[in-house]
Amino acid sequence: MTRRERLLLFLAVMGPGIITANIDNDASGITTYSVAGARFGYSLLWTLVPTTVALVIIQEMVARMGVITGKGLSDLIRENYGVKTAFYMMLGLLVANFGNTVANFAGWAASMEILGLSKYIMVPLGALSIWFLVTKGSYRFVERILLFACLVYFGYVISGLMTKPDWHEVFRNTLIPRMRWNSEYIILSIGIIGTTITPWMQFYLQSSIAEKGIKKEDYHASKLDVIIGCSITDIISFFIIVTCGALLFPKGIMINNASEAALALKPLAGDYAYMIFAFCLANAAILGAIIVPLATAYYICEAMGWEAGVNKSFKEAPQFMWIYTLTIVLASLVVLIPGAPLVFLMVLSAIINGLLLPFVLVYATMLINDKKLMGEHVNPRSYNYISWGTVIVVALLTIFFVIVSIFPNVNAL
Amino acid sequence: MALYGELFLSEILRKSVFDPKGEVLGKVKDIIVVKGEPLPKVSSIIIERKNKLYQIKWEEVNIFNKRIISTYLNSSFIVPYQPAEEDLLAVRDILDKQIVDANGAKVVRVNDIKMEGYNKDAVLIGVDVGMRGILRRLGIEHGGERFIKLFQSQLPHNLISWNYIQPLKPELKAITLTVPRQMVSELHPADIAEIISQVSREEGAHLFKDLDIETAAEALSELKPEKQAEIIDAIDTEKAADIIEEMPPDEAADVLSDLPKEKAKEILEHIEKEEAEDIQELLGHEEDTAGGLMTNVFIAYPPDITVSEAVERFRKDAADNENVYYIYSVDGQERLVGATSLRDLLLAEPAAKLSEIMKTKLKTVTPDADEMVVAKIISKYNLVALPVIDAEGSLLGIVTVDDIIDRILPPAAKRKSRKV
């Protein structure tokens, strides 16, 4: 193969990995990184390196399953582990993703307020536009919007560069791991893993690869797509932490979410950096609000064997359309109604995500080692140690995170 | 021993199996299904006992209903299950898998399997693909029924009868139950395309292989380009060539242009020379231009023949040409000079010459015209087909209205997936 042919092949296959990885940095991810930067400066940067490695290992397995079986992860779980497993997993995914959608609408509302627009206008407007865009818009149009939205993420790189961080410090903290035995530090570092490796993105990646019909022979290009995508995600996370670490941490400014970070940046970084920060948050939030409800509705219907498709009517695909519509409507209502249990829902979603992830990862690793499904493409034995190791470590950390979220008073350390 | 009445597979799974003394032998894990007349029947029950699998033949089963399952055998007589290639296991191979519902022309999932007593056998009468099946598997069918009654409504029974399903073949792993050949072939090609677009590549190719050439060609042209390439790539060159040959040249060119170069070349070599040349000519054009959309199969006669002569020739020429709406007239240099609609042709005096009745002020486009321009012209002048001519005025081909509608309003199976 000539170099040009190889490049063309890559361009044809690329997409699922890069898009999945980008959407992974949704409103709750950005919040975690901002808080981590403001609270601990650059000292959490090193966690991004092992997180990226774990992300690549897991996404690669899922992508390989998509290419070889041509089926989504929810299909495979249903077909191999039965309706009960699939049902409870989908129920968990529904609740967790409802929380994710709420978080994204909340991020959208907060960033609109920062930019001086009322959330009572912008949230319903955002919800309506998403619904119409997806159900009535042409595919080309949606795809263009998504690709553009993925580019906007680089705004974080710009704002990070604008803060002129001390690069020597930044790289030292990235490359040399340093543990601090402080419970908040540990929880935040697990939080970074938890928002980076989520259950729903495994389903999303595998389905979009299966859907794209990538062939076994082209798998190496798909692998590259996954590796590039995972690296981009964490480069964005890196710059968010750097921005907040460079400006907010030295002043000791405490923040609780990404929009507070944007506001706090205003007097320190000047108008542009804070505007970019707020604009990027709005972008990430709306992108998450487009994909998460849609993806949820698809996987649930696939697993349960219900008719699915955005261009179908409520009569043709009732379950699909109702799940999709209600997720958007209820999530935006929760954000708008004063006194609605917003924080409770987000914590609940994080907990369910954390509970779900070990199952998803264990099932995925079991499936990829199933000779009947994967044939010669099962994990090689040596690689299996690495993937089981990663899966077990990530699973244990998220379970730990769940315990700490449920009992915040238990100070294990 | 016979089964009286009917029961669902989920009702006996994980049920204890008793020996004559009333001791538990193990729990039901699966059942082996074999071909039977008129319906497939249960040939053995597989039970799990201390993490090992044992096989109990149907003849050795004493009582078989949803409350009690027992055998004549003592624990020392049961034989371990030796998995065989040709065994079809209901749980492993059918339950939870996707199947084609030939009546509804769609893909559904098997939530449960219904069995019934027939003579001395337990036969499989149908698969449950509805909500009831899911609730039953979750153990909450009655709760669900009561809940839905609150809304003055009823849980529907969504059973697909086994009669709509081909006799079982153990090697059918991909789509475990395929409907008989003729049933899929009887579906509209657009429905077949939609079914194929919903299953994985291998399952789609499997389904496709059973279609006759003509249906296959029609179904293929209803699929989106990537899927077309996938399917053609998965079937052998010989059959692929037959299918491509059956398609109109413009659609054949679309399919080939999405294939890897070598595969496309290989297929072209297997196609009759004349057809292959037509296709190759079209392959040179960009997909979203008039050249890419047009077909080079059209009917053109000299302007000086009579109407009756034209009708006579048309009868022969149009036999294997689906989309004919106009008879074009070209001069000695292949230049387009006029067109006669079929209506005008039939209404005209038989002795009149084509040149007397044909329209001469024609709307035309060049091959590089954008598809939207083509669409606008066709829409504005209410045309059924628009001629494409080169700089010298020679007629190269025609773009028909259904080609353009397919581009602007693609059918479901052709639309790009929206899983964004």
PDB file of N, CA and C in Angstrom, chain B residues 345-384:
ATOM      1  N   LEU B 345     -47.110   9.766 -28.945  1.00  0.00           N
ATOM      2  CA  LEU B 345     -46.878   8.732 -29.949  1.00  0.00           C
ATOM      3  C   LEU B 345     -48.158   7.930 -30.195  1.00  0.00           C
ATOM      4  N   LEU B 346     -48.844   7.594 -29.097  1.00  0.00           N
ATOM      5  CA  LEU B 346     -50.042   6.773 -29.237  1.00  0.00           C
ATOM      6  C   LEU B 346     -51.207   7.560 -29.830  1.00  0.00           C
ATOM      7  N   LEU B 347     -51.221   8.864 -29.577  1.00  0.00           N
ATOM      8  CA  LEU B 347     -52.333   9.678 -30.084  1.00  0.00           C
ATOM      9  C   LEU B 347     -52.136  10.076 -31.543  1.00  0.00           C
ATOM     10  N   ALA B 348     -50.920   9.959 -32.039  1.00  0.00           N
ATOM     11  CA  ALA B 348     -50.628  10.482 -33.382  1.00  0.00           C
ATOM     12  C   ALA B 348     -51.136   9.526 -34.471  1.00  0.00           C
ATOM     13  N   GLU B 349     -51.317  10.099 -35.684  1.00  0.00           N
ATOM     14  CA  GLU B 349     -51.649   9.285 -36.858  1.00  0.00           C
ATOM     15  C   GLU B 349     -50.515   8.305 -37.108  1.00  0.00           C
ATOM     16  N   PRO B 350     -50.840   7.036 -37.353  1.00  0.00           N
ATOM     17  CA  PRO B 350     -49.788   6.039 -37.562  1.00  0.00           C
ATOM     18  C   PRO B 350     -48.858   6.395 -38.724  1.00  0.00           C
ATOM     19  N   ALA B 351     -49.372   7.110 -39.705  1.00  0.00           N
ATOM     20  CA  ALA B 351     -48.547   7.383 -40.884  1.00  0.00           C
ATOM     21  C   ALA B 351     -47.663   8.612 -40.711  1.00  0.00           C
ATOM     22  N   ALA B 352     -47.925   9.390 -39.660  1.00  0.00           N
ATOM     23  CA  ALA B 352     -47.141  10.615 -39.462  1.00  0.00           C
ATOM     24  C   ALA B 352     -45.692  10.270 -39.155  1.00  0.00           C
ATOM     25  N   LYS B 353     -44.816  11.219 -39.464  1.00  0.00           N
ATOM     26  CA  LYS B 353     -43.412  10.985 -39.158  1.00  0.00           C
ATOM     27  C   LYS B 353     -43.097  11.486 -37.748  1.00  0.00           C
ATOM     28  N   LEU B 354     -42.109  10.872 -37.124  1.00  0.00           N
ATOM     29  CA  LEU B 354     -41.713  11.313 -35.790  1.00  0.00           C
ATOM     30  C   LEU B 354     -41.360  12.786 -35.793  1.00  0.00           C
ATOM     31  N   SER B 355     -40.679  13.221 -36.836  1.00  0.00           N
ATOM     32  CA  SER B 355     -40.232  14.618 -36.887  1.00  0.00           C
ATOM     33  C   SER B 355     -41.408  15.580 -36.865  1.00  0.00           C
ATOM     34  N   GLU B 356     -42.611  15.113 -37.273  1.00  0.00           N
ATOM     35  CA  GLU B 356     -43.769  16.020 -37.291  1.00  0.00           C
ATOM     36  C   GLU B 356     -44.368  16.173 -35.898  1.00  0.00           C
ATOM     37  N   ILE B 357     -44.274  15.136 -35.084  1.00  0.00           N
ATOM     38  CA  ILE B 357     -44.935  15.234 -33.771  1.00  0.00           C
ATOM     39  C   ILE B 357     -43.962  15.487 -32.620  1.00  0.00           C
ATOM     40  N   MET B 358     -42.666  15.319 -32.822  1.00  0.00           N
ATOM     41  CA  MET B 358     -41.738  15.427 -31.694  1.00  0.00           C
ATOM     42  C   MET B 358     -41.554  16.881 -31.248  1.00  0.00           C
ATOM     43  N   LYS B 359     -41.246  17.026 -29.958  1.00  0.00           N
ATOM     44  CA  LYS B 359     -40.916  18.354 -29.439  1.00  0.00           C
ATOM     45  C   LYS B 359     -39.457  18.617 -29.764  1.00  0.00           C
ATOM     46  N   THR B 360     -39.161  19.828 -30.173  1.00  0.00           N
ATOM     47  CA  THR B 360     -37.772  20.094 -30.562  1.00  0.00           C
ATOM     48  C   THR B 360     -37.074  21.031 -29.595  1.00  0.00           C
ATOM     49  N   LYS B 361     -37.865  21.825 -28.858  1.00  0.00           N
ATOM     50  CA  LYS B 361     -37.190  22.717 -27.892  1.00  0.00           C
ATOM     51  C   LYS B 361     -37.051  21.963 -26.582  1.00  0.00           C
ATOM     52  N   LEU B 362     -35.944  21.251 -26.442  1.00  0.00           N
ATOM     53  CA  LEU B 362     -35.794  20.384 -25.280  1.00  0.00           C
ATOM     54  C   LEU B 362     -34.920  21.022 -24.208  1.00  0.00           C
ATOM     55  N   LYS B 363     -35.274  20.717 -22.972  1.00  0.00           N
ATOM     56  CA  LYS B 363     -34.384  21.077 -21.862  1.00  0.00           C
ATOM     57  C   LYS B 363     -33.320  19.984 -21.766  1.00  0.00           C
ATOM     58  N   THR B 364     -32.081  20.398 -21.697  1.00  0.00           N
ATOM     59  CA  THR B 364     -31.005  19.403 -21.564  1.00  0.00           C
ATOM     60  C   THR B 364     -29.986  19.909 -20.543  1.00  0.00           C
ATOM     61  N   VAL B 365     -29.142  18.985 -20.093  1.00  0.00           N
ATOM     62  CA  VAL B 365     -28.022  19.395 -19.228  1.00  0.00           C
ATOM     63  C   VAL B 365     -26.756  18.721 -19.744  1.00  0.00           C
ATOM     64  N   THR B 366     -25.614  19.227 -19.293  1.00  0.00           N
ATOM     65  CA  THR B 366     -24.338  18.583 -19.602  1.00  0.00           C
ATOM     66  C   THR B 366     -23.989  17.641 -18.441  1.00  0.00           C
ATOM     67  N   PRO B 367     -23.093  16.688 -18.687  1.00  0.00           N
ATOM     68  CA  PRO B 367     -22.824  15.687 -17.647  1.00  0.00           C
ATOM     69  C   PRO B 367     -22.298  16.278 -16.347  1.00  0.00           C
ATOM     70  N   ASP B 368     -21.681  17.457 -16.383  1.00  0.00           N
ATOM     71  CA  ASP B 368     -21.109  17.985 -15.148  1.00  0.00           C
ATOM     72  C   ASP B 368     -22.093  18.838 -14.354  1.00  0.00           C
ATOM     73  N   ALA B 369     -23.356  18.922 -14.802  1.00  0.00           N
ATOM     74  CA  ALA B 369     -24.349  19.726 -14.077  1.00  0.00           C
ATOM     75  C   ALA B 369     -24.596  19.124 -12.696  1.00  0.00           C
ATOM     76  N   ASP B 370     -24.734  19.983 -11.688  1.00  0.00           N
ATOM     77  CA  ASP B 370     -24.956  19.511 -10.315  1.00  0.00           C
ATOM     78  C   ASP B 370     -26.326  18.850 -10.185  1.00  0.00           C
ATOM     79  N   GLU B 371     -26.430  17.888  -9.276  1.00  0.00           N
ATOM     80  CA  GLU B 371     -27.699  17.175  -9.113  1.00  0.00           C
ATOM     81  C   GLU B 371     -28.850  18.098  -8.745  1.00  0.00           C
ATOM     82  N   MET B 372     -28.543  19.167  -7.993  1.00  0.00           N
ATOM     83  CA  MET B 372     -29.612  20.088  -7.610  1.00  0.00           C
ATOM     84  C   MET B 372     -30.145  20.848  -8.816  1.00  0.00           C
ATOM     85  N   VAL B 373     -29.241  21.183  -9.747  1.00  0.00           N
ATOM     86  CA  VAL B 373     -29.674  21.855 -10.972  1.00  0.00           C
ATOM     87  C   VAL B 373     -30.604  20.925 -11.745  1.00  0.00           C
ATOM     88  N   VAL B 374     -30.199  19.668 -11.839  1.00  0.00           N
ATOM     89  CA  VAL B 374     -31.015  18.671 -12.543  1.00  0.00           C
ATOM     90  C   VAL B 374     -32.387  18.574 -11.888  1.00  0.00           C
ATOM     91  N   ALA B 375     -32.377  18.512 -10.559  1.00  0.00           N
ATOM     92  CA  ALA B 375     -33.642  18.382  -9.829  1.00  0.00           C
ATOM     93  C   ALA B 375     -34.547  19.574 -10.102  1.00  0.00           C
ATOM     94  N   LYS B 376     -33.944  20.766 -10.103  1.00  0.00           N
ATOM     95  CA  LYS B 376     -34.748  21.976 -10.320  1.00  0.00           C
ATOM     96  C   LYS B 376     -35.382  21.985 -11.704  1.00  0.00           C
ATOM     97  N   ILE B 377     -34.602  21.595 -12.717  1.00  0.00           N
ATOM     98  CA  ILE B 377     -35.141  21.585 -14.084  1.00  0.00           C
ATOM     99  C   ILE B 377     -36.283  20.579 -14.187  1.00  0.00           C
ATOM    100  N   ILE B 378     -36.049  19.378 -13.633  1.00  0.00           N
ATOM    101  CA  ILE B 378     -37.076  18.341 -13.716  1.00  0.00           C
ATOM    102  C   ILE B 378     -38.342  18.787 -13.014  1.00  0.00           C
ATOM    103  N   SER B 379     -38.174  19.449 -11.862  1.00  0.00           N
ATOM    104  CA  SER B 379     -39.327  19.899 -11.106  1.00  0.00           C
ATOM    105  C   SER B 379     -40.038  21.055 -11.802  1.00  0.00           C
ATOM    106  N   LYS B 380     -39.256  22.012 -12.311  1.00  0.00           N
ATOM    107  CA  LYS B 380     -39.852  23.199 -12.918  1.00  0.00           C
ATOM    108  C   LYS B 380     -40.652  22.840 -14.171  1.00  0.00           C
ATOM    109  N   TYR B 381     -40.091  21.966 -15.017  1.00  0.00           N
ATOM    110  CA  TYR B 381     -40.758  21.674 -16.291  1.00  0.00           C
ATOM    111  C   TYR B 381     -41.571  20.387 -16.250  1.00  0.00           C
ATOM    112  N   ASN B 382     -41.763  19.848 -15.037  1.00  0.00           N
ATOM    113  CA  ASN B 382     -42.538  18.619 -14.863  1.00  0.00           C
ATOM    114  C   ASN B 382     -42.112  17.503 -15.797  1.00  0.00           C
ATOM    115  N   LEU B 383     -40.829  17.218 -15.827  1.00  0.00           N
ATOM    116  CA  LEU B 383     -40.328  16.186 -16.727  1.00  0.00           C
ATOM    117  C   LEU B 383     -40.276  14.843 -16.023  1.00  0.00           C
ATOM    118  N   VAL B 384     -40.309  13.766 -16.813  1.00  0.00           N
ATOM    119  CA  VAL B 384     -40.104  12.440 -16.238  1.00  0.00           C
ATOM    120  C   VAL B 384     -38.668  12.002 -16.475  1.00  0.00           C
TER     121      VAL B 384
END
